[in-house]
Each structure stands twice: as structure tokens, then as C-alpha cells.
mmCIF file of C-alpha atoms and ligand atoms in Angstrom:
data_model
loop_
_atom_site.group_PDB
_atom_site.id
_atom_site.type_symbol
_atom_site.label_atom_id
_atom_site.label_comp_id
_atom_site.label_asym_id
_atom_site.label_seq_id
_atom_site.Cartn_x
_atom_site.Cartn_y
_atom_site.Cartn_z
ATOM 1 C CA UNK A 1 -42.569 78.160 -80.848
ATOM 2 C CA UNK A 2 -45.752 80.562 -80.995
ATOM 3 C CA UNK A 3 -47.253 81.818 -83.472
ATOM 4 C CA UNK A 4 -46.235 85.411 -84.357
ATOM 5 C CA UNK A 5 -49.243 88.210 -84.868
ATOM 6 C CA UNK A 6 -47.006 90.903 -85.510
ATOM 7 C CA UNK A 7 -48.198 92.609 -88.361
ATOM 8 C CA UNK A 8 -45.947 93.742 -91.202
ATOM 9 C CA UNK A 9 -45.833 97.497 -90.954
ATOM 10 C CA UNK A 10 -44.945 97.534 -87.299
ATOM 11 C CA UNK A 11 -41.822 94.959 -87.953
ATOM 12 C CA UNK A 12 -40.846 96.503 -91.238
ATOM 13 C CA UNK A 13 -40.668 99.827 -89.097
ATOM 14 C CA UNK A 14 -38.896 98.199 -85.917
ATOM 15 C CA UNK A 15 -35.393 98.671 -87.669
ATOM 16 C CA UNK A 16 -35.329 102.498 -88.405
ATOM 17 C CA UNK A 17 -36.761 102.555 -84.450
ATOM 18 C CA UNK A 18 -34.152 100.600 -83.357
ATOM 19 C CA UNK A 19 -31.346 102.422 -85.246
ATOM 20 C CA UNK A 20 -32.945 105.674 -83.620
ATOM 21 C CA UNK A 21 -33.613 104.268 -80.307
ATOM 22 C CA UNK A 22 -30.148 102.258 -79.804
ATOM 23 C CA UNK A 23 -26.118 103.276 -80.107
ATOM 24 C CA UNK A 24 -25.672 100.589 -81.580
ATOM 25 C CA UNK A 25 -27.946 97.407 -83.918
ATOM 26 C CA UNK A 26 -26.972 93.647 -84.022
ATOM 27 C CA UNK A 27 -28.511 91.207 -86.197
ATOM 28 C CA UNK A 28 -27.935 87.610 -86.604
ATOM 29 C CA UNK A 29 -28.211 85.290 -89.521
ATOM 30 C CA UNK A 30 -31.063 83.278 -89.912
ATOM 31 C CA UNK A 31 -32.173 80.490 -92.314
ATOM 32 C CA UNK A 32 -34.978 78.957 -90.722
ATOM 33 C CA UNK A 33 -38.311 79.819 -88.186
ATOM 34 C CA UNK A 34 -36.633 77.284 -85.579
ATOM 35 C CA UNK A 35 -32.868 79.766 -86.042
ATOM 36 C CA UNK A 36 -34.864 82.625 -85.806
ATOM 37 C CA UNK A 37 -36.561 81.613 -82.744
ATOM 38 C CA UNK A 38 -33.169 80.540 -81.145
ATOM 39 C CA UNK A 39 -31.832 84.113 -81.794
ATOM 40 C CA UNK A 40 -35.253 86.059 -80.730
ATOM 41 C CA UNK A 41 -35.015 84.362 -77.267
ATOM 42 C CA UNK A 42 -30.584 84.130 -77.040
ATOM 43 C CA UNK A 43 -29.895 86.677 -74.432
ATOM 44 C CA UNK A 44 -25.916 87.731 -73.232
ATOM 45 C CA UNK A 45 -24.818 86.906 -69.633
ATOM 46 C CA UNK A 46 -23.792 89.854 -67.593
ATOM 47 C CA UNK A 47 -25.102 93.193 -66.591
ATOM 48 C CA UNK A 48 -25.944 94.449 -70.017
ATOM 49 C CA UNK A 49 -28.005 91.343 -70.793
ATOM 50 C CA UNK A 50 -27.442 91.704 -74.785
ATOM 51 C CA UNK A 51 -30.002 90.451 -77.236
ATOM 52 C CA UNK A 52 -30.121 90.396 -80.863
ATOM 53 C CA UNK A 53 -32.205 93.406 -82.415
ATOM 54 C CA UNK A 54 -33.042 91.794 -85.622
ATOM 55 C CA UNK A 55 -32.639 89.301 -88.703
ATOM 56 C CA UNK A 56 -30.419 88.908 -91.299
ATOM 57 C CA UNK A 57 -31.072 86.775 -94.321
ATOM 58 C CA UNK A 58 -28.054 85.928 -96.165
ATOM 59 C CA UNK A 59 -27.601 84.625 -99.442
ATOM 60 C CA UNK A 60 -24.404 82.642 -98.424
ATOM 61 C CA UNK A 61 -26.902 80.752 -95.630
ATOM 62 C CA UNK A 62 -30.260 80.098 -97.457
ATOM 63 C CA UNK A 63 -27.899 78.951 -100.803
ATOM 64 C CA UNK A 64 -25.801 76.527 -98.912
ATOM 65 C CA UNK A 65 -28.645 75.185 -96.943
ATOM 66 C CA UNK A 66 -30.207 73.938 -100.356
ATOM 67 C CA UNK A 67 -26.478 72.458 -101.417
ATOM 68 C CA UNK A 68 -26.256 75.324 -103.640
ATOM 69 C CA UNK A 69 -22.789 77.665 -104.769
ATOM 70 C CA UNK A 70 -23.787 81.712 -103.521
ATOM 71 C CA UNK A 71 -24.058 82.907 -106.761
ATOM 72 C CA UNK A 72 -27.456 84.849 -107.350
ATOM 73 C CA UNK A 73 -29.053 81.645 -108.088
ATOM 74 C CA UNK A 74 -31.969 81.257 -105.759
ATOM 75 C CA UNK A 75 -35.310 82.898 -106.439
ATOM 76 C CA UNK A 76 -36.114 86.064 -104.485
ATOM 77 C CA UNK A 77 -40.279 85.070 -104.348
ATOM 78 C CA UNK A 78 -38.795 81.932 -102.612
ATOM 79 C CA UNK A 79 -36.396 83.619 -100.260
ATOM 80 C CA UNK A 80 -39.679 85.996 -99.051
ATOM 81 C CA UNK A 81 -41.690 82.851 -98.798
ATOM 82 C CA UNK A 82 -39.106 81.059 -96.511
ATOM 83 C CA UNK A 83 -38.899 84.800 -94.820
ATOM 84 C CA UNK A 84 -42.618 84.259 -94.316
ATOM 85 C CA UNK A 85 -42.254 81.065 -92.276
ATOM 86 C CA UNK A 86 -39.329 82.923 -90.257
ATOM 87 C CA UNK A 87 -41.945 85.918 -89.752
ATOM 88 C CA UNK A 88 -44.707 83.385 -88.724
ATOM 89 C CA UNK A 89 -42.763 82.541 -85.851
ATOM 90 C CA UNK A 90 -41.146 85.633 -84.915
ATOM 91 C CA UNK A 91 -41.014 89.131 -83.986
ATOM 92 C CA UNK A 92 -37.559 90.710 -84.805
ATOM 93 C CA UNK A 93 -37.409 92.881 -87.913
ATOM 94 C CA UNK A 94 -35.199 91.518 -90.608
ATOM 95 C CA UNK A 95 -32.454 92.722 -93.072
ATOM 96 C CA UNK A 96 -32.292 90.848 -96.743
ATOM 97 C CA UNK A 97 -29.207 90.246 -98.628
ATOM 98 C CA UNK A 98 -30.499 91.230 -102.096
ATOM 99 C CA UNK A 99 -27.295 90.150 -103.510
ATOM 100 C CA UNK A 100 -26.434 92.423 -106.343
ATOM 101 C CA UNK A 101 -30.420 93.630 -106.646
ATOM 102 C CA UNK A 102 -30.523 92.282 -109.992
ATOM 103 C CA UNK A 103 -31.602 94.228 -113.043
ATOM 104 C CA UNK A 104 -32.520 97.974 -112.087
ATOM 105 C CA UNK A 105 -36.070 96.845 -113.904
ATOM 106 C CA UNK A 106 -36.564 94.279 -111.793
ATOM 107 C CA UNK A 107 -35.063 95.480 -108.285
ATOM 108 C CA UNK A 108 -37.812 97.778 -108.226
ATOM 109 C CA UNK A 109 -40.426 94.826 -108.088
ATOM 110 C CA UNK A 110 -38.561 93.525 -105.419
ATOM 111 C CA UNK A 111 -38.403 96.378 -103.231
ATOM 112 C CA UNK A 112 -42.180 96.330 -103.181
ATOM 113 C CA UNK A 113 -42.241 92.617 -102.590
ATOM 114 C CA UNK A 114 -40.218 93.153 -99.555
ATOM 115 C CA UNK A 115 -41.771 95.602 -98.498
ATOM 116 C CA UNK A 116 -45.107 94.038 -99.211
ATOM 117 C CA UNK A 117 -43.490 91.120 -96.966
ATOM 118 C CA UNK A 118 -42.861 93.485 -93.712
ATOM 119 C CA UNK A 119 -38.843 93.360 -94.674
ATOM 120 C CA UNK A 120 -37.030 96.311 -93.166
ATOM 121 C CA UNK A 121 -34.161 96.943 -95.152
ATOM 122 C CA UNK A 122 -32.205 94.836 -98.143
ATOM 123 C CA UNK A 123 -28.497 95.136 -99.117
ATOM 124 C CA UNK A 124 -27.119 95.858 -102.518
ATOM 125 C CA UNK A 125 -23.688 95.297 -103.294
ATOM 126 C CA UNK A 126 -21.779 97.245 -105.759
ATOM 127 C CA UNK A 127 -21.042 94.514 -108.033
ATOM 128 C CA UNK A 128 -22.021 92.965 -111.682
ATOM 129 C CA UNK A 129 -21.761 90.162 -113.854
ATOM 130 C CA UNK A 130 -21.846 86.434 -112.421
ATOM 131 C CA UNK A 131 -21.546 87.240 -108.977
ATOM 132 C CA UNK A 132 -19.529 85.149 -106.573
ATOM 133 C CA UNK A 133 -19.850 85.602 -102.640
ATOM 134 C CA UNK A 134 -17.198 88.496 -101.254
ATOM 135 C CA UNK A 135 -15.198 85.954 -99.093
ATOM 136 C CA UNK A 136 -14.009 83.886 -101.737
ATOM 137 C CA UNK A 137 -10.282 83.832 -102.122
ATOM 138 C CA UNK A 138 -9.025 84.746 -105.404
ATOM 139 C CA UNK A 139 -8.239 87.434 -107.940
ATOM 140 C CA UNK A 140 -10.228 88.758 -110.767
ATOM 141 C CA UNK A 141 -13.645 86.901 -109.234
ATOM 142 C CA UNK A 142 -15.652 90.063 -108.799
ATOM 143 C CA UNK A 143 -16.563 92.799 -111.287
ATOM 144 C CA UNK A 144 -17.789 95.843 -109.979
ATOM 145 C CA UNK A 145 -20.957 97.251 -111.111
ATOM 146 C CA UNK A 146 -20.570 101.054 -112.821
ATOM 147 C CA UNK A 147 -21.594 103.554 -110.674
ATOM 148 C CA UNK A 148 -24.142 105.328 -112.693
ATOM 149 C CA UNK A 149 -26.169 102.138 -112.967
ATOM 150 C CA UNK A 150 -25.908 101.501 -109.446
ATOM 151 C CA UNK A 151 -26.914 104.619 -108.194
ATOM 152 C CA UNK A 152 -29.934 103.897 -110.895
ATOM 153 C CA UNK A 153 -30.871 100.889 -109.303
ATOM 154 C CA UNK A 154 -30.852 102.987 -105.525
ATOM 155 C CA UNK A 155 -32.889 106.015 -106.790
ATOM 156 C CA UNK A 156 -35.253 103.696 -108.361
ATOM 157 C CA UNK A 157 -35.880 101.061 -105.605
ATOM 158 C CA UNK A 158 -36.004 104.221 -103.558
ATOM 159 C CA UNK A 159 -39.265 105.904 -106.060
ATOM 160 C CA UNK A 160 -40.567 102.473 -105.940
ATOM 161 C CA UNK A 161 -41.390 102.065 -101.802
ATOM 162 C CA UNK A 162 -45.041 102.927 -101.057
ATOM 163 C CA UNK A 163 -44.038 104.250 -97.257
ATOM 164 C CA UNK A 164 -41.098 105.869 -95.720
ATOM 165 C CA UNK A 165 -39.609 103.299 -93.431
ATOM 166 C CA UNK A 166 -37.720 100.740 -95.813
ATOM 167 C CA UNK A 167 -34.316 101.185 -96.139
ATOM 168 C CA UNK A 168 -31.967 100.201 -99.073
ATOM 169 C CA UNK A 169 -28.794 99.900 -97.620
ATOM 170 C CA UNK A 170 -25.695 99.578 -100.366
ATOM 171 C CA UNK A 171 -22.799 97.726 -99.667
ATOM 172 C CA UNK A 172 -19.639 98.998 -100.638
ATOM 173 C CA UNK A 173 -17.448 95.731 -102.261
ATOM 174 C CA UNK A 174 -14.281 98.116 -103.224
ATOM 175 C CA UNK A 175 -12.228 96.680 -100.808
ATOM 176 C CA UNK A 176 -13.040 93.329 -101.824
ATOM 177 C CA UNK A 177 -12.026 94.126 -105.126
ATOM 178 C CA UNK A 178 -8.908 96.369 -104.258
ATOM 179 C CA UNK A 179 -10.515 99.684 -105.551
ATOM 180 C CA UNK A 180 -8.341 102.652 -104.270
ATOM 181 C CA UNK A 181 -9.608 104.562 -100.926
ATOM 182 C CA UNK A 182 -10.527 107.729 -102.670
ATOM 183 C CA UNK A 183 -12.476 105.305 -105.295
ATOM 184 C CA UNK A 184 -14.687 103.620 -102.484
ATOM 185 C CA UNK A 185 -15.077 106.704 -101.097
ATOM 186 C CA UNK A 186 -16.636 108.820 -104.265
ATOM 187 C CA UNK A 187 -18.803 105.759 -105.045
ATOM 188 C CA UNK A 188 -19.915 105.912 -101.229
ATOM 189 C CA UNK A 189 -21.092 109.458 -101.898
ATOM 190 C CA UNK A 190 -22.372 108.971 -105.144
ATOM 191 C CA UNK A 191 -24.565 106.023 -103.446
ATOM 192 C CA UNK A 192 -25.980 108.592 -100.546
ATOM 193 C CA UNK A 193 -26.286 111.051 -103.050
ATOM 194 C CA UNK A 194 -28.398 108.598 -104.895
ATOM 195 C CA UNK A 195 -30.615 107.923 -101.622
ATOM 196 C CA UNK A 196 -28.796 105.007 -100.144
ATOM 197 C CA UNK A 197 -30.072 104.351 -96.791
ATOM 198 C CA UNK A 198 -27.371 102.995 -95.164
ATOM 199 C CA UNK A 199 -23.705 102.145 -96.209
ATOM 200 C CA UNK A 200 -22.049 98.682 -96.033
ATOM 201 C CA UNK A 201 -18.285 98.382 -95.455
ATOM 202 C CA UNK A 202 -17.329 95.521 -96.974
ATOM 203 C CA UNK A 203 -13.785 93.526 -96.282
ATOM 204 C CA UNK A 204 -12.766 90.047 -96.540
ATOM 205 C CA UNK A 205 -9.022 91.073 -94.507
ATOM 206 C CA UNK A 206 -8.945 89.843 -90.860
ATOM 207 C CA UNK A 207 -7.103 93.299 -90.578
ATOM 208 C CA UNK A 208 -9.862 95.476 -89.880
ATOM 209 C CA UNK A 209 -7.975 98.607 -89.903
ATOM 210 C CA UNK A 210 -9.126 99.447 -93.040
ATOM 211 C CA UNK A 211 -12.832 99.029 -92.316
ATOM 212 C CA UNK A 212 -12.337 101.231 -89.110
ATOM 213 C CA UNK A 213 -10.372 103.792 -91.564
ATOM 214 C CA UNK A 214 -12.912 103.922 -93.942
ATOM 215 C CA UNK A 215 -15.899 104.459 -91.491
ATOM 216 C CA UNK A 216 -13.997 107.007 -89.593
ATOM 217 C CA UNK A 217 -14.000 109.349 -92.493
ATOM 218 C CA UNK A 218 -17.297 108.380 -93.688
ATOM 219 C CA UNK A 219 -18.945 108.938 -90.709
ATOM 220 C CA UNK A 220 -17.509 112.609 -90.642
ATOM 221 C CA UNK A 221 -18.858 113.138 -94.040
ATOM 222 C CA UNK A 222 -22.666 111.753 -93.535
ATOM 223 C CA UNK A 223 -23.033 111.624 -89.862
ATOM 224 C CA UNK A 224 -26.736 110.571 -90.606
ATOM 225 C CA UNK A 225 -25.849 107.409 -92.817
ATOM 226 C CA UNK A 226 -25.739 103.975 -90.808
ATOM 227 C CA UNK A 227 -22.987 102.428 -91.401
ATOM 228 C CA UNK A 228 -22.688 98.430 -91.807
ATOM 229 C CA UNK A 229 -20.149 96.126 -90.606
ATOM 230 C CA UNK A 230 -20.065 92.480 -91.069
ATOM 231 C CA UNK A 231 -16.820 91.698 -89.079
ATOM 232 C CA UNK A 232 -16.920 87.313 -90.296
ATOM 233 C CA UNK A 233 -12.982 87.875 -91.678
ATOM 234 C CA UNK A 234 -12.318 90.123 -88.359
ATOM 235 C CA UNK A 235 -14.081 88.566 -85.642
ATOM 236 C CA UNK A 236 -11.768 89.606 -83.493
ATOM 237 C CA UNK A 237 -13.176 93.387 -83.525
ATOM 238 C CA UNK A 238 -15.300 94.043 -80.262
ATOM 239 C CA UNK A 239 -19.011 95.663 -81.345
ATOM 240 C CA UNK A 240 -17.484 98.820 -79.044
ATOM 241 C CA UNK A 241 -14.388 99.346 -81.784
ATOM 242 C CA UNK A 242 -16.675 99.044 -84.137
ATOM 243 C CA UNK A 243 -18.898 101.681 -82.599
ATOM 244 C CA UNK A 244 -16.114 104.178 -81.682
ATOM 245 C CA UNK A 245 -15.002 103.936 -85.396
ATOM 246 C CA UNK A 246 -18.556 104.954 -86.672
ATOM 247 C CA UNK A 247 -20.497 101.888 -87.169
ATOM 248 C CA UNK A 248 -24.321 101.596 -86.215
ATOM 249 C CA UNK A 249 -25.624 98.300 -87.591
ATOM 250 C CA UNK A 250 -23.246 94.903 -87.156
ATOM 251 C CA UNK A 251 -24.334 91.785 -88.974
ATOM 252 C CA UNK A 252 -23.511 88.120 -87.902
ATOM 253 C CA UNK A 253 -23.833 87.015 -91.254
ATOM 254 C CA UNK A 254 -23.542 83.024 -91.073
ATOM 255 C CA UNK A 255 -23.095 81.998 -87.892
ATOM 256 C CA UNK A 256 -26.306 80.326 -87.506
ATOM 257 C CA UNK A 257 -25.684 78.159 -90.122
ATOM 258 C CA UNK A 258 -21.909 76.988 -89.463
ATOM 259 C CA UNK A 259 -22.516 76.221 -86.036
ATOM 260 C CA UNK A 260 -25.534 73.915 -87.234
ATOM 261 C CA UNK A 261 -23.393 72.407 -89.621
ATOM 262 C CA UNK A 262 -20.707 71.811 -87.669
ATOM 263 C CA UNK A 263 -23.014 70.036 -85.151
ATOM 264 C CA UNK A 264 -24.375 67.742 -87.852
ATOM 265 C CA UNK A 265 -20.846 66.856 -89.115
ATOM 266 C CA UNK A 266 -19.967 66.000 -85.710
ATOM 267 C CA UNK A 267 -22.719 63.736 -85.107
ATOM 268 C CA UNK A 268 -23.306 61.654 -87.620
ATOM 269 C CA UNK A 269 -19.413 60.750 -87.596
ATOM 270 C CA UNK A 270 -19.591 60.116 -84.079
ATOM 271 C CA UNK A 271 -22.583 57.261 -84.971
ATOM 272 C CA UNK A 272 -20.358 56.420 -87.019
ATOM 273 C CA UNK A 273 -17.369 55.819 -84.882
ATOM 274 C CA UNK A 274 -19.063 54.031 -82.351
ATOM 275 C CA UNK A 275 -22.377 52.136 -83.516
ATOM 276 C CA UNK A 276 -24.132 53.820 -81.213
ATOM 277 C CA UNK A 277 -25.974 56.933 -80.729
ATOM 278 C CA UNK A 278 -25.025 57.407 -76.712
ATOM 279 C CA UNK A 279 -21.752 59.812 -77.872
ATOM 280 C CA UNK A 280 -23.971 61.251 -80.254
ATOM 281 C CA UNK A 281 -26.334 62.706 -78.221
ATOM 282 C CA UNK A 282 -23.853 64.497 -75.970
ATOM 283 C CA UNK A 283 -23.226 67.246 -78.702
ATOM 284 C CA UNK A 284 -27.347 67.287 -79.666
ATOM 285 C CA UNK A 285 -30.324 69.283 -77.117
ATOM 286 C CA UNK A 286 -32.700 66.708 -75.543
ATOM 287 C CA UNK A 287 -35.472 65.043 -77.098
ATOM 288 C CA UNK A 288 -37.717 66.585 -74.503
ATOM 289 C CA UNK A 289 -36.646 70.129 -75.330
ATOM 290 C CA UNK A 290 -37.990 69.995 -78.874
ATOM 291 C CA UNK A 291 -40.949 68.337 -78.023
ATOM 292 C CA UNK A 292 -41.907 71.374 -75.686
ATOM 293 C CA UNK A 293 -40.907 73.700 -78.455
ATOM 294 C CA UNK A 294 -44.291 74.603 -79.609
ATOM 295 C CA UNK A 295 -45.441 76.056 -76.361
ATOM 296 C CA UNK A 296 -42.477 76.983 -74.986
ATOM 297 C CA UNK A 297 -41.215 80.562 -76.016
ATOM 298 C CA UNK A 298 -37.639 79.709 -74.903
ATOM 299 C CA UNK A 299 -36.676 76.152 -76.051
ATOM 300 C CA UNK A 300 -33.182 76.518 -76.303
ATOM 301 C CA UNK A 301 -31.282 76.186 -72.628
ATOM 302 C CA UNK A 302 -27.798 77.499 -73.550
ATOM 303 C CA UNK A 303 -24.920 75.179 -72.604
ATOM 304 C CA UNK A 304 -22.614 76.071 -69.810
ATOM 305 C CA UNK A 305 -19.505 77.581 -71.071
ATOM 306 C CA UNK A 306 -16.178 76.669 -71.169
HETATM 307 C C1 SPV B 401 -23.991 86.736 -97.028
HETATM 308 O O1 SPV B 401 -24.171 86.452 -95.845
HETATM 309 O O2 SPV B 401 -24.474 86.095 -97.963
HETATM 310 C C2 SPV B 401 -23.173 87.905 -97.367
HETATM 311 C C3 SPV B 401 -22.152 88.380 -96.436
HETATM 312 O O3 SPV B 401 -23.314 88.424 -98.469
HETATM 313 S S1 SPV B 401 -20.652 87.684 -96.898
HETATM 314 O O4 SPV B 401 -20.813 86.247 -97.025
HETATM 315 O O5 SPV B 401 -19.696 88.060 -95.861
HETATM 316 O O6 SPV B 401 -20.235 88.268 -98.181
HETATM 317 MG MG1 MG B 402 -24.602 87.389 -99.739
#
């Protein structure tokens, strides 16, 4: 790993350029500087050689990492300062989940602190009350927020930026929460109307057809809104579907961290199962890798596939 002189204005802008400059945005979680160097350098076999165009920090990630339920419970001034470390290290432009945004009073401190930080964009999602990550199962777990006080908290974070380029992108939870169509769909327009930057379709089905429904028809009413997908209950959808439906910006949201944990899980019972570490280190990267991580830009040698 190097360390990163990118300044925070030019990454804070390098999302809006790559939203005008590509058909199509993917991010990928990260929860740490060594995750977000991993992503930086990952780079897609094949003609097309894809790469990932930016960050996203997710509130499901950085909680579990600490042993913690997703639940609004970490401090924002933390997640910037681990941010920080990811920044120090990196040169992608980054999305944060601001959970719910908190009080309208307060969101507007953090959409200077983010800003502040070199952040490009953060997500609000339309709910209230204790809230509980969207992919639990369950009835009755999610309340959602009214829509006057949401579209508060966007017009306000909006007044609050000092420049142009931060985005506040809100993240539409009625499906999670079994609103009718016609009700996400108002509440989407109230949001733009309010000055959302970008609209989040949010689904915890692994049918996607009502994602691809909903960002169909929003896209014919605000051609000029981005519109979000994080596909982790429909994984199935290719990033082309998701473009011919509408969609501009796909998220990875936790992938990072579930293939990291289940590495760990696999190695310390396979110590376990043979009193040895030889099995071990067949599912770990070599010792010599990580020692050439600080100079070397592209640590990570990807395995061959299967
Ligand atoms: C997160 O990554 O924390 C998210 C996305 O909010 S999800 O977990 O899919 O709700
Ligand atoms: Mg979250």
C-alpha cells in the first residue's frame, strides 16, 4: 500500500464525473484501508477489463466488524475517521451509508463533515424509530419515516453543502416495508422534489422484478435522477438488466466483509481439525505477499478460478 495524496475536493467530485462520464457506476463495500486497496487494484478478466469506480461504506459492514447489531449505533465522527484511514490509502471516491441521517438538526452537521472529509455522496433511507438493517426477515421491524420530515432532512442537508458536487442520495425502503407502488412512487417524487440527488431502490425479494418495475417508470419520470440498486437479495441480476431497466449506480454492499469472514471461519476450524497450520494456509495469501504490501500497489494476486 502507498500512501494516497489525493486531495479531498478532487475525490469528493470523482463520483458526479463518473456518473457523467460512465453508463453505468459500481462500487464495492469497504471496511478497511487494506479492503479498499484490494478493490482499487481488483480488475475483471476479459475484454472489458471491469474495475470498481468507487467505495461504499456500509453500516451493516463497519457494525459487524466491531461485533455490533446494524442498528444506528456507531458514531458517525468515527465512521469518517476510519473513512480517513481508507482515504489515506486510496484513490476511489466513496459513498456513505448514513443510515436513517439521524435528526434533521443534526444531519445537517454531518453533511458538512462528509463533505469536509472528501465523501461524495451519503444514503438516507426513508425510515424512523429504532432502525433495524432492511434485510432482516420479519414483519412490523421497520417504521417508515413521514414524508414531510424526510424531505426536511433532504432540503436541509442539501442548504447545508458549501459546494455543488455532494450528493444526498435517498433510499427508498417502501418495498421493504410493503408500501403500495403508487405510495413509493409519490414519496420518490416528493424526495426529488425535495432535492434528492439520487434515488435508492430498495428490496430485500430475490425477485427483482419489482426493482426493475419500479426503476422503469421512475426513470421515465426523472430521466436525470441516478438511480441505486443494491442487488445482495437478487444477485442473480446481471449489471446490464439492471442498466436496461434504468439503473446508473450498483452497490456491492457487503461482500468485502462476508468473504473475509468466511475465510476466517474456515481457518481457524481447519487449525483446529488438524493441529496444524499446513491446511490452513491453503485458503490464506502468502506471507510474502503481505510483507510486500507497502510498496507494492497490487498485493493481492487473484486466485485461479474454478
Ligand atoms: C448496508 O450495507 O449497511 C446497507 C445495505 O444498508 S443493506 O444491508 O442491504 O440494507
Ligand atoms: Mg446500512
Amino acid at each position: 500500500m502507498s500512501i494516497s495524496s489525493v486531495g479531498n475536493e478532487i475525490r469528493l467530485a470523482a463520483l458526479r464525473e463518473a456518473l457523467s462520464r460512465e453508463k453505468f457506476v459500481r462500487i464495492l463495500e469497504v471496511h478497511s484501508p487494506l479492503s479498499a486497496v484490494i478493490a482499487e487494484h481488483a480488475q475483471g478478466v476479459g475484454p472489458t477489463k471491469r474495475s470498481f469506480h468507487g467505495f461504499w461504506s456500509s453500516s451493516l459492514t463497519d457494525s459487524a466488524l466491531r461485533g455490533l447489531p446494524d442498528i444506528e449505533l456507531l458514531d458517525s465522527n468515527l465512521r469518517l475517521s476510519w473513512i480517513d484511514q481508507i482515504f489515506s490509502v486510496s484513490t476511489l471516491p466513496l459513498v456513505m451509508d448514513g443510515d436513517t441521517g439521524g435528526r434533521v438538526s443534526h444531519f445537517e452537521y454531518l453533511v458538512r463533515a462528509m463533505e469536509r472529509r472528501g465523501v461524495s455522496a451519503v444514503v438516507i433511507e426513508d425510515k424512523s424509530g429504532e432502525k433495524r438493517n432492511s434485510l432482516l426477515p420479519g414483519k412490523g421491524l421497520h417504521t417508515m419515516a413521514p414524508v414531510e420530515e424526510f424531505c426536511e432532512k433532504i432540503s436541509r442537508g442539501k442548504a447545508a453543502q458549501a459546494g455543488t458536487d455532494f450528493m444526498i442520495i435517498a433510499r427508498l425502503e417502501g418495498l421493504i416495508t410493503g408500501l403500495p407502488r403508487q405510495e413509493v412512487l409519490d414519496r420518490a417524487g416528493a424526495y426529488v422534489e425535495a432535492g434528492a440527488d439520487g434515488l435508492v431502490i430498495h428490496s430485500r425479494s430475490a425477485d427483482e422484478s419489482l426493482v426493475l418495475d419500479l426503476a422503469r417508470e421512475l426513470r421515465k419520470r426523472y430521466p436525470h435522477i441516478p438511480l441505486v440498486s443494491i442487488p445482495t437479495a437478487y444477485p442473480s441480476v446481471t449489471e446490464q438488466e439492471l442498466h436496461e431497466a434504468g439503473f446508473r449506480l450498483i452497490i456491492y454492499a457487503n461482500h468485502m466483509l462476508r468473504a473475509a469472514t468466511r475465510a476466517m471461519e474456515e481457518v481457524s476450524h481447519r487449525i483446529l481439525d488438524h493441529g496444524r497450520a499446513l491446511e490452513a494456509g491453503e485458503v490464506c495469501i502468502e506471507t510474502s505477499k503481505i510483507l510486500s504490501m507497502p510498496e507494492d500497489k497490487r498485493p493481492i494476486v487473484r486466485a485461479p478460478r474454478h
